[in-house]
Coordinates of C-alpha atoms in Angstrom, one line a residue:
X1 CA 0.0 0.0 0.0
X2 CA 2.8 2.4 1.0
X3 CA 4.7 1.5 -2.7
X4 CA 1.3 2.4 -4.1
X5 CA 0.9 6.0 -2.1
X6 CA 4.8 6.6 -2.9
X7 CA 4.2 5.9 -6.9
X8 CA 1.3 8.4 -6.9
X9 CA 3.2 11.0 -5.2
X10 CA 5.9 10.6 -7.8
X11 CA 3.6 10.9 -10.4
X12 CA 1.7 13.9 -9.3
X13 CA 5.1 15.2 -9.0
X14 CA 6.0 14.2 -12.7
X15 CA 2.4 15.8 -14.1
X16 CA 3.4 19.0 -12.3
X17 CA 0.8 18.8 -9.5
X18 CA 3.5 18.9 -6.7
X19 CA 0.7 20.7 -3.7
X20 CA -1.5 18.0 -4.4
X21 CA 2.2 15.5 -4.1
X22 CA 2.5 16.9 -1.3
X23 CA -1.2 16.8 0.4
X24 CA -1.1 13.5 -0.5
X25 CA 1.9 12.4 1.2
X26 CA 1.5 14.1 4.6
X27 CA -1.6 12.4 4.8
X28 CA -0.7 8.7 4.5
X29 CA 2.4 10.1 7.1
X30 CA -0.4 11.5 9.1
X31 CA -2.7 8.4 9.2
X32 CA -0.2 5.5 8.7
X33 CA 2.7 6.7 10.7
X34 CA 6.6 7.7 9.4
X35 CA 7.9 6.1 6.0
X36 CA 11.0 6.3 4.4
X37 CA 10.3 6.4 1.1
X38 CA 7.3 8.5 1.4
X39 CA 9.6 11.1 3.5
X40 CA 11.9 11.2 0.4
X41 CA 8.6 11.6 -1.8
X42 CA 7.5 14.8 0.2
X43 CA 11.0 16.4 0.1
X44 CA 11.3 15.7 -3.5
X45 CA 8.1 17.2 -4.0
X46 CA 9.3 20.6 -2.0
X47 CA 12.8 20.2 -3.9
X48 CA 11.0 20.4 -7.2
X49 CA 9.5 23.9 -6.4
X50 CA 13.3 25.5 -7.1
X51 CA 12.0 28.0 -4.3
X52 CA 14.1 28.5 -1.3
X53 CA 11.0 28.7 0.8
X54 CA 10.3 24.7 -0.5
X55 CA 14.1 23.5 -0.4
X56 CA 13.7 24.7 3.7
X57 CA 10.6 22.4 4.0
X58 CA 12.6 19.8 1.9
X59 CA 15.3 20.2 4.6
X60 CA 13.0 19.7 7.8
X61 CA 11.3 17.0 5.8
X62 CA 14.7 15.4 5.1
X63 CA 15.5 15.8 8.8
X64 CA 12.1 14.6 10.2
X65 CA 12.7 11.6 8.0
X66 CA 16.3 10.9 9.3
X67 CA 15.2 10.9 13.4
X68 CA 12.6 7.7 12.8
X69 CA 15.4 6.0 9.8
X70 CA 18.8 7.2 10.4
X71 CA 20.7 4.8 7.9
X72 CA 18.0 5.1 5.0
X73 CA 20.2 5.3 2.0
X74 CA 17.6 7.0 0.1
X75 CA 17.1 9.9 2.8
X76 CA 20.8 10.5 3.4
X77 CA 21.9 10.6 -0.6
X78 CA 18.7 13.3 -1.2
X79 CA 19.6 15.0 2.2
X80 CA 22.7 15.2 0.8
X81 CA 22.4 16.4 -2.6
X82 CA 20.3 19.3 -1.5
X83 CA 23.1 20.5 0.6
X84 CA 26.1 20.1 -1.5
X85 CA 23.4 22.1 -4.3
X86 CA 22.6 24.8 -2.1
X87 CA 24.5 28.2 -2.1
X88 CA 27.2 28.4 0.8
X89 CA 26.7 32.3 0.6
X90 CA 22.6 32.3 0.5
X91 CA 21.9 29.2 3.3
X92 CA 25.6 28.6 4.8
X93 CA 24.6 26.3 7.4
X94 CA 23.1 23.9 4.6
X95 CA 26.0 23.6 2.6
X96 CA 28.2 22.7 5.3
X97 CA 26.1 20.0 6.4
X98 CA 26.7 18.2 3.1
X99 CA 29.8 16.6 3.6
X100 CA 29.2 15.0 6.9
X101 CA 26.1 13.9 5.4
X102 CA 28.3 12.4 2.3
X103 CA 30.6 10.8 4.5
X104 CA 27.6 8.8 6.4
X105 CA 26.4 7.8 3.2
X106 CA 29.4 6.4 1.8
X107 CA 30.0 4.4 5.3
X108 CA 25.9 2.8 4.7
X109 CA 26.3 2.1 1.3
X110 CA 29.8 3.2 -0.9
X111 CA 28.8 1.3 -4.1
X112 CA 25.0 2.8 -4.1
X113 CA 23.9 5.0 -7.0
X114 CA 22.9 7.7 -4.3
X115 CA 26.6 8.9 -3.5
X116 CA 27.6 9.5 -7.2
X117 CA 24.2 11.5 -7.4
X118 CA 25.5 13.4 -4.1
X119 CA 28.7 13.6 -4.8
X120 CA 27.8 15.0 -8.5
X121 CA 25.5 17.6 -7.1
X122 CA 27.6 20.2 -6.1
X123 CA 28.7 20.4 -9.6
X124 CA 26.1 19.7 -11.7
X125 CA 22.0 21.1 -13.0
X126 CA 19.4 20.3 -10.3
X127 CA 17.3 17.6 -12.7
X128 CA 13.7 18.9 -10.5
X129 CA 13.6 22.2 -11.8
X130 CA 10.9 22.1 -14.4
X131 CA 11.6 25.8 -16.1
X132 CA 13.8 28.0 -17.0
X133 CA 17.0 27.8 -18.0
X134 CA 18.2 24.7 -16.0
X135 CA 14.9 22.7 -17.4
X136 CA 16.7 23.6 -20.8
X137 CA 20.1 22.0 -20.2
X138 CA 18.7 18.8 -18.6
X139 CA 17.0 18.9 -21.7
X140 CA 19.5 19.7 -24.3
X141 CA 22.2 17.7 -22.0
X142 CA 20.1 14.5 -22.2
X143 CA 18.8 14.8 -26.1
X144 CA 22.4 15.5 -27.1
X145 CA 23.5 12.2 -25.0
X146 CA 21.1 10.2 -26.7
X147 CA 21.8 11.4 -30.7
X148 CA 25.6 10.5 -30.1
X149 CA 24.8 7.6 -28.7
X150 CA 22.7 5.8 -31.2
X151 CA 23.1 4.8 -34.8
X152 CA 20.3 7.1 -36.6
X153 CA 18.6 9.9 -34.6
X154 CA 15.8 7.8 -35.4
X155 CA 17.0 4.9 -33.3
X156 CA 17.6 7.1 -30.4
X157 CA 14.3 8.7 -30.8
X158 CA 12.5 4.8 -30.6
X159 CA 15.4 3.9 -27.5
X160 CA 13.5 6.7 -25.4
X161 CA 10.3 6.6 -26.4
X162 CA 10.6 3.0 -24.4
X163 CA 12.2 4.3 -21.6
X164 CA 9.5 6.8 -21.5
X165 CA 6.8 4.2 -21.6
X166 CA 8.7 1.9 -19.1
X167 CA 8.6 4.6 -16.9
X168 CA 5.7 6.7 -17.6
X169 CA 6.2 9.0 -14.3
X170 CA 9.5 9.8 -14.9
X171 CA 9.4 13.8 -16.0
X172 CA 13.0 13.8 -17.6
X173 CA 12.6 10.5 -19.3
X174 CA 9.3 12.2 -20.8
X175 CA 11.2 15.4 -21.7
X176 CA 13.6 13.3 -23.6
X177 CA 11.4 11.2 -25.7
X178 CA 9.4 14.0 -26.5
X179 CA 12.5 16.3 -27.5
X180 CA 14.4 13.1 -29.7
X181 CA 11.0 12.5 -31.1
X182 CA 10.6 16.1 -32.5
X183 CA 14.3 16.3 -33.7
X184 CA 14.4 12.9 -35.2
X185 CA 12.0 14.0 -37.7
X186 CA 12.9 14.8 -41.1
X187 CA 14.6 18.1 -42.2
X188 CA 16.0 18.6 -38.4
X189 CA 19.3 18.1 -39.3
X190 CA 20.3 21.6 -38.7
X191 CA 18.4 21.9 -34.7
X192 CA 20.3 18.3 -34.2
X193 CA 23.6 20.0 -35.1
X194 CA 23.0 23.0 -33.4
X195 CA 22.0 20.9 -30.2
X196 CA 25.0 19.2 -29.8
X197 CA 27.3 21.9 -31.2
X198 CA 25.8 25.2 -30.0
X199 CA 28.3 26.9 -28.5
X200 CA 30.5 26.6 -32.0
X201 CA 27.2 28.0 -33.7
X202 CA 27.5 31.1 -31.3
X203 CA 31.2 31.5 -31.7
X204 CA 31.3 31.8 -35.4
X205 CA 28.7 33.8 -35.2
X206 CA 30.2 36.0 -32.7
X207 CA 33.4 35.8 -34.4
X208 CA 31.7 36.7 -38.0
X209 CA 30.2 40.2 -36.5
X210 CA 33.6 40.9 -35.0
X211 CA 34.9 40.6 -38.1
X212 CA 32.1 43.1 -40.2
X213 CA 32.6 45.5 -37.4
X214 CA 36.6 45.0 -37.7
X215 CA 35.9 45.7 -41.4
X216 CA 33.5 48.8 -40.6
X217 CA 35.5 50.6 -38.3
X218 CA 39.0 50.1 -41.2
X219 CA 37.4 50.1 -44.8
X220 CA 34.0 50.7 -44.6
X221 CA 32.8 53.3 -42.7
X222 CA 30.1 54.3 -44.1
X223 CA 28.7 51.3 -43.8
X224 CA 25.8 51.4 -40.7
X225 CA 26.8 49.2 -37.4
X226 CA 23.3 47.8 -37.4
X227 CA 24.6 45.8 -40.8
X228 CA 26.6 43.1 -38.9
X229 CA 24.1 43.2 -36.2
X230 CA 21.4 42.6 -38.2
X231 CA 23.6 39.6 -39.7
X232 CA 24.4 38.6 -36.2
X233 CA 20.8 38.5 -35.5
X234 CA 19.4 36.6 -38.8
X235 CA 22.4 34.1 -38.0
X236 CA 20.8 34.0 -34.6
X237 CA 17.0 32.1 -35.7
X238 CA 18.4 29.0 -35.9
X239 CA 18.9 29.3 -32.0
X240 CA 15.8 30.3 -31.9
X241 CA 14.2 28.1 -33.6
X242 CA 15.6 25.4 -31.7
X243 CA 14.5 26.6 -28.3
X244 CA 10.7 26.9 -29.5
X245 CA 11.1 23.4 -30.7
X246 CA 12.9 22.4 -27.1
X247 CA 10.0 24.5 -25.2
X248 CA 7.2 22.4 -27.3
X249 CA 8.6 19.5 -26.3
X250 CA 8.5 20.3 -22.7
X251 CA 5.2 21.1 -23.1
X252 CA 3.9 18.0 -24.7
X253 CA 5.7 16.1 -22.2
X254 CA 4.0 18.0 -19.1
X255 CA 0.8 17.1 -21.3
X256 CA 1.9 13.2 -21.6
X257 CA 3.1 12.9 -17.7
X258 CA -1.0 15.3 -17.1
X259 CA -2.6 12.2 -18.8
X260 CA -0.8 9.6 -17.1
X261 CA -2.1 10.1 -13.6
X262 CA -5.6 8.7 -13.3
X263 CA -8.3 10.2 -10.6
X264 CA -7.3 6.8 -8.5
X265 CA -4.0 4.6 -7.9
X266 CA -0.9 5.8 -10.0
X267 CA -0.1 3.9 -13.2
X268 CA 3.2 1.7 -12.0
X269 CA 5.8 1.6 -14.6
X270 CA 6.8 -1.6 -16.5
X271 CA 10.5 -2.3 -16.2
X272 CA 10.5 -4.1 -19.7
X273 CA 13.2 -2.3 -21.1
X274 CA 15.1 -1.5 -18.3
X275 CA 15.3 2.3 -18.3
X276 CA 18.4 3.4 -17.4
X277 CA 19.7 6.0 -14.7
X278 CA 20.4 9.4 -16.5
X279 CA 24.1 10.7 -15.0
X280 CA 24.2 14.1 -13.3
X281 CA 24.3 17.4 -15.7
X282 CA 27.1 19.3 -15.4
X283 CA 26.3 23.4 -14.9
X284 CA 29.9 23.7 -17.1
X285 CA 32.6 22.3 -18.7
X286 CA 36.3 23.3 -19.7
X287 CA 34.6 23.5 -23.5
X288 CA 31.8 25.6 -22.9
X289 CA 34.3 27.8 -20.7
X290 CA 36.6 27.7 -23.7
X291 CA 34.2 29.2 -25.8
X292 CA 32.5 31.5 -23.5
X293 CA 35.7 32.9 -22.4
X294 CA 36.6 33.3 -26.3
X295 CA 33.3 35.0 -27.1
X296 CA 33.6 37.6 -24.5
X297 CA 36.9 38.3 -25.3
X298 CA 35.7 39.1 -28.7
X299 CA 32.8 41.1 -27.1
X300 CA 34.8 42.9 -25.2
X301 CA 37.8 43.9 -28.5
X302 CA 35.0 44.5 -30.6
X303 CA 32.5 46.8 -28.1
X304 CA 36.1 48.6 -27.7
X305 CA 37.1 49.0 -30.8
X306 CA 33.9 50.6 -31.9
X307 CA 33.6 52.8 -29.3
X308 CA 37.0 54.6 -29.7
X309 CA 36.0 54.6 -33.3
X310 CA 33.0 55.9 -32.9
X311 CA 35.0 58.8 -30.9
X312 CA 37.7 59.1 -32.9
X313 CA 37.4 62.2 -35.6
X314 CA 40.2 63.3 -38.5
X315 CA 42.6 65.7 -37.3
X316 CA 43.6 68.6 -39.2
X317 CA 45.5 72.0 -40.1
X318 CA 43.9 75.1 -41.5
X319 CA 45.7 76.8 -44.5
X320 CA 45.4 80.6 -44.4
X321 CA 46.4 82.4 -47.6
X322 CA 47.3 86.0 -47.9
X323 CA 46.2 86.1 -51.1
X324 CA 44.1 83.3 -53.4
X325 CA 44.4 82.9 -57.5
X326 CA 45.7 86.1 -57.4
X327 CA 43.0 87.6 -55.7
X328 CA 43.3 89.4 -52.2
X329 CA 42.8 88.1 -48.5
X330 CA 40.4 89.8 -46.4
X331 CA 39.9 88.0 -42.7
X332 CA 36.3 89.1 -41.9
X333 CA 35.6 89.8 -38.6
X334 CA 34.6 87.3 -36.1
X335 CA 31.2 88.4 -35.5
X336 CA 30.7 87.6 -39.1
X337 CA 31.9 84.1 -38.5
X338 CA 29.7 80.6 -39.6
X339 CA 30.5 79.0 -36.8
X340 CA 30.3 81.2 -33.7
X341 CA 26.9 78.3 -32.5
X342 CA 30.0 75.4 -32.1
X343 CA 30.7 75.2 -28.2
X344 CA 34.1 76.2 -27.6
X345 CA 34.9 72.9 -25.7
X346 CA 34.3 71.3 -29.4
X347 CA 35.5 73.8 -31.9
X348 CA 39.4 74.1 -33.1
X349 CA 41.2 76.5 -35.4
X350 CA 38.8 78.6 -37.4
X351 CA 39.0 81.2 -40.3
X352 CA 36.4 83.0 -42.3
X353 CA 38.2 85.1 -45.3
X354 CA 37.0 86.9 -48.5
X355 CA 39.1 87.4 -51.6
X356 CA 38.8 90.5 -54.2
X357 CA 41.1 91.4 -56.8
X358 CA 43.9 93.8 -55.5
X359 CA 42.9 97.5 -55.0
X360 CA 39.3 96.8 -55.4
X361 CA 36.6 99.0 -53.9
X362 CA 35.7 98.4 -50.6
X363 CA 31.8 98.0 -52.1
X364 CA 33.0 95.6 -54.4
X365 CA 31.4 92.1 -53.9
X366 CA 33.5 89.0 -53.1
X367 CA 35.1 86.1 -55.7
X368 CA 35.3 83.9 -53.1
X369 CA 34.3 83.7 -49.1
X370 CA 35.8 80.9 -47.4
X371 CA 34.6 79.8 -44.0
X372 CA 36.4 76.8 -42.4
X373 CA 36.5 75.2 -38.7
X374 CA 37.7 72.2 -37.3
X375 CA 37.5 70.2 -33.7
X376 CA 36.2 67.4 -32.7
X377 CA 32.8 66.6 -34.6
X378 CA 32.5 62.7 -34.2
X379 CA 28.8 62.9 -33.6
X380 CA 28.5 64.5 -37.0
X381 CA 26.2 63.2 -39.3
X382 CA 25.1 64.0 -43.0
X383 CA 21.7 64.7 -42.0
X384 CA 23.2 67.5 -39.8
X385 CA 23.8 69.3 -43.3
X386 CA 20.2 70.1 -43.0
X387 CA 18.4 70.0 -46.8
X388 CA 15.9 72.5 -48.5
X389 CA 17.1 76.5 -47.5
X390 CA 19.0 75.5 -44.0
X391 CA 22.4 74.5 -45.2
X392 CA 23.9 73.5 -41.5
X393 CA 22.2 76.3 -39.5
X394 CA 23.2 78.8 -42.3
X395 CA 19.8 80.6 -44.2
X396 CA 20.2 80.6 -47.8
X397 CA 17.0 82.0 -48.3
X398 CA 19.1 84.9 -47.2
X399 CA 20.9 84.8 -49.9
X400 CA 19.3 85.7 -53.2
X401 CA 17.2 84.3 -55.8
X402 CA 17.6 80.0 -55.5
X403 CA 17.8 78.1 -58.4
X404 CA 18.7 74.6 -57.1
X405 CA 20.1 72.8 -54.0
X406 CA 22.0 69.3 -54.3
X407 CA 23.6 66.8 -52.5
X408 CA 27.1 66.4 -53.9
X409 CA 29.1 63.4 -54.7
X410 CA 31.6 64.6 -52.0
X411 CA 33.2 67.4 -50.1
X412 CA 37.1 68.4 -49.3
X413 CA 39.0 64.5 -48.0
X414 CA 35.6 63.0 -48.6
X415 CA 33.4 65.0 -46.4
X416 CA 29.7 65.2 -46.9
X417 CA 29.0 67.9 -49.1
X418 CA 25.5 70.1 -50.0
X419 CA 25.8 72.7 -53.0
X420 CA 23.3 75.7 -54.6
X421 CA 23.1 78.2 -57.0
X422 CA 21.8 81.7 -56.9
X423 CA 21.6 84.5 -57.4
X424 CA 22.7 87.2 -55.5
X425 CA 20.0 90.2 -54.7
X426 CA 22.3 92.7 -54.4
X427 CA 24.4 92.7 -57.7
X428 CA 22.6 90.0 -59.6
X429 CA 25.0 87.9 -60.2
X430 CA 25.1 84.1 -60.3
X431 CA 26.8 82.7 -57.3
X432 CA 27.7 79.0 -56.1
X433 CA 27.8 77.8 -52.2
X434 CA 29.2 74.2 -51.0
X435 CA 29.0 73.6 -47.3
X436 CA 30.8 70.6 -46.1
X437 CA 31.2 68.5 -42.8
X438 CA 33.1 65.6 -41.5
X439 CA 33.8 64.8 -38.1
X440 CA 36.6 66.4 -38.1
X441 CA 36.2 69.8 -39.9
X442 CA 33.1 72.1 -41.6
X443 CA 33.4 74.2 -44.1
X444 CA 31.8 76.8 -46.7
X445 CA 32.5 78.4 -49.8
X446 CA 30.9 80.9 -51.9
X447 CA 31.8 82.2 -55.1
X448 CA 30.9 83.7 -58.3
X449 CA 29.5 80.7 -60.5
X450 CA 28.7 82.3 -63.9
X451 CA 27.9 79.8 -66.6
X452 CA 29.4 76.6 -63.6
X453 CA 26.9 73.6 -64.0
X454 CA 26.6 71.6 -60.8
X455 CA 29.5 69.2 -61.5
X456 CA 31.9 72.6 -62.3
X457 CA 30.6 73.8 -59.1
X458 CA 31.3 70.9 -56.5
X459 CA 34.6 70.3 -58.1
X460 CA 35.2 74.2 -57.5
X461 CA 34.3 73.4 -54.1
X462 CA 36.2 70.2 -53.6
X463 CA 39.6 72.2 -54.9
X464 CA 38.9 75.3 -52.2
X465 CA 38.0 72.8 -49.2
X466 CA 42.0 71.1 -50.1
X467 CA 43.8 74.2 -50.4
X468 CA 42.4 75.3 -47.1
X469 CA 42.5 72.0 -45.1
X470 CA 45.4 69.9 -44.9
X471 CA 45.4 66.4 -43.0
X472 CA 47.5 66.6 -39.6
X473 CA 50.1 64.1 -39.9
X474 CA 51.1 62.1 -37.0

C-alpha cells in the first residue's frame, strides 16, 4: 500500500501537481505513521519547487525523516544532494552539512547509485527544476546524449520513447522522448547539429560580427553598425528556432506525464526495457568555458574597438592664404563668423576670409568667401547638413534668388558635401555655395559661379576645401 501511495506522489510530482504530491503524502504520514520512502517523496516534491522557501521544507522533511530511519540510503543521498546544491553564501549552514552527510552515506552504502548523485551535485543542474533555464540543459544535455549515442537519430528517438513508456512517471525521461522525437524528424538536421554543437554556432557567429565590425571601423565606414548586427541577428534564428522546438517538447511532455495520472492509484511503470539512470548534468565544462571565455573576449575587443572609433574624428591644419588665384585676403571679422553656435569645448582652429582682386573697392562684392572650422565633430552626421534652404544652420533664403540645391558626390578628404546656385539680390550675379562636414572639420564656400553647371561647381568646391585643409600628420 505504502509502494502504491509513494508511486502516486511521484507521479503527481512528474504531471506538475506537486501541492496535491504533497497533500497526498503528509496524509498517509499522518494516518499511517513515518515512512521512508514516502519522506523522500514529500522532500522531492518541495525540492521540485526551485524555491528556497520549498528546499527549507525539503530540509526539515529530510531531517524529520532521518530521526525515525537514520541509515536510510535514500534519505541521506537526497539529504545530501540538497546541501552540496545549495548556495554556501545564501543558506551557509546547509551547505556545510553536506559533507558530513556524504561521509555517512558512503559508510551505509559506498557502491549505491545515491553517493555518485551526491557527490555530483555540487557540480552539476538540479534535474527537478521544471523551467527555466536549467529545465533547458537537462534537456539539451540529455537529447544530445542520446543522438551521439545511437546509430540514426531515429534509433535514439524509438530507445526513449521505451524508456519513457517503461517509466511513464519519470518527467525527464518524458522530456527526452518527447525532444528526440521532435528532432528525429525529417529536415532537423540543422536543430540536431545546433543541439550538440551550440556553442560553436555562437562563436562563429560571434566571431563573423567581429569581423564586419573590424571591417566597418577600417574600410568601410560608411557602412551602418546595425549591418553586422542585423547579420548577427538573422544568424541567430536557428537558436531560436531550436528553443521553440525544445520549449514544445517540454510542453507536450508535461501534457503526456498530465494524462498519465488517473483520478485513483498511480499507473506503476513496467520495467521491460530496463530504463536506465540518466548521470548528473554538469552546470559547465572546460569547452563551454573555452568558448565562452573566447566570445567575451571578442565582445569585449569589438565593443572597444567601436567605441574609440565611434570617438575618434580626422585631425587637421587650417591653411590661411594672404592672397588666393591672385585675388586678395580679407579676414572678416569674427562676429561675421559661420561657426560662432560650435561650443568652444568642441571647436578648433577657425578662419572665415573673402578674396577681391587687389585694389578693389571696398563696395566691391566678393570672388570667393571661405569659412572653415575644425575640432572634434565625431557625432556629426550627414543629415546634420540640413536639406531645403538651411544648409547647416546657415539661411540661404538669405541669400538671393535659389535656383537649385543638391547633395554632392563629395566634399574636401571625402566630407559630406551640399551645394546651390543663386543669385545674389544685391548685384545680380550668379553665385555657387558648397557647405561641407566631417567629423573632423566644416566648411563653406561661396563664389561667383557664372555659366558653372553643378558638377563645375562641386569640383570648385572640392579644390577650395583642399587648399584650405590639410590632413594633420602624426
Amino acid at each position: 500500500m505504502r509502494d502504491d501511495v509513494r508511486g502516486r506522489v511521484d507521479t503527481l510530482v512528474a504531471a506538475g501537481r506537486v501541492a496535491e504530491a504533497r497533500s497526498v503524502a503528509r496524509d498517509a504520514l499522518d494516518a499511517d505513521g513515518p515512512d521512508a520512502g514516502l519522506f523522500l517523496a514529500l522532500a522531492r516534491a518541495h525540492m521540485s519547487e526551485d524555491d528556497d522557501d520549498h528546499d527549507d521544507e525539503a530540509e526539515q522533511v529530510f531531517r524529520e525523516g532521518l530521526d525515525s530511519f537514520p541509515d536510510d540510503v535514500g534519505l541521506l543521498g537526497g539529504y545530501a544532494e540538497l546541501c552540496v546544491r545549495t548556495d554556501a553564501l545564501d543558506r551557509p549552514g546547509r551547505h556545510a552539512r553536506g559533507p558530513a552527510l556524504l561521509a555517512r552515506l558512503r559508510e551505509v552504502a559506498p557502491y549505491a547509485p545515491e553517493v555518485r548523485r551526491a557527490e555530483a551535485a555540487g557540480s552539476s543542474v538540479s534535474t527537478h527544476t521544471r523551467s527555466g533555464a536549467s529545465a533547458r540543459r537537462v534537456q539539451s544535455f540529455d537529447a544530445a546524449r542520446a543522438f551521439a549515442g545511437a546509430a540514426t537519430p531515429q534509433a535514439a528517438a524509438a530507445q526513449c520513447a521505451r524508456w519513457a513508456d517503461s517509466a511513464p512517471s519519470d518527467p525527464r525521461l518524458a522530456v527526452l522522448a518527447e525532444t528526440t522525437g521532435a528532432l528525429a524528424a525529417p529536415g532537423r538536421t540543422g536543430s540536431r547539429l545546433l543541439l550538440r554543437r551550440g556553442l560553436e554556432y555562437r562563436f562563429a557567429v560571434s566571431a563573423a560580427v567581429a569581423v564586419l565590425v573590424a571591417l566597418r571601423i577600417t574600410v568601410a565606414p560608411a557602412v551602418p553598425y546595425g549591418v553586422p548586427i542585423a547579420l548577427g541577428l538573422l544568424a541567430g534564428l536557428p537558436l531560436l528556432r531550436l528553443r521553440s522546438r525544445l520549449r514544445a517538447a517540454r510542453e507536450r511532455a508535461d501534457a503526456r506525464l498530465a494524462t498519465a495520472v488517473p483520478d485513483g492509484e498511480a499507473v506503476a511503470g513496467s520495467d521491460a526495457f530496463g530504463p536506465p539512470e540518466l548521470p548528473p548534468v554538469p552546470r559547465a565544462t572546460p569547452r563551454e568555458y573555452v568558448f565562452a571565455g573566447g566570445g567575451l573576449a571578442l565582445l569585449v575587443m569589438v565593443g572597444g574597438a567601436a567605441y574609440a572609433s565611434s570617438l575618434a574624428y580626422p585631425r587637421y591644419d587650417i591653411v590661411t592664404h594672404e592672397s588666393y588665384l591672385g585675388l586678395e585676403g580679407h579676414v572678416l571679422r569674427e562676429e561675421y563668423g559661420p561657426f560662432t553656435a560650435i561650443p568652444d569645448d568642441k571647436r578648433g582652429q577657425s578662419t572665415v576670409q573673402v578674396y577681391v582682386p587687389e585694389g578693389a573697392a571696398p563696395d566691391t562684392p566678393a570672388e570667393y568667401l571661405v569659412a572653415v572650422t575644425t575640432g572634434d565633430f565625431h557625432e556629426m552626421r550627414e543629415s546634420y547638413l540640413g536639406d531645403g534652404t538651411d544648409l547647416m544652420g546657415v539661411d540661404t533664403q538669405g541669400a538671393g534668388s535659389i535656383h537649385d540645391i543638391w547633395r554632392a558626390e563629395g566634399g574636401p578628404h571625402g566630407s559630406w558635401m551640399r551645394c546651390l546656385r543663386y543669385t545674389e539680390t544685391a548685384s545680380g550675379t550668379l553665385r555657387g555655395m558648397c557647405l561641407w562636414a566631417d567629423k573632423g572639420s566644416l566648411g563653406m564656400v561661396l563664389f561667383t559661379a557664372e555659366d558653372k553647371n553643378r558638377a563645375a561647381i562641386e569640383e570648385t568646391a572640392r579644390a577650395v576645401g583642399a587648399d584650405f585643409l590639410q590632413p594633420t600628420e602624426d
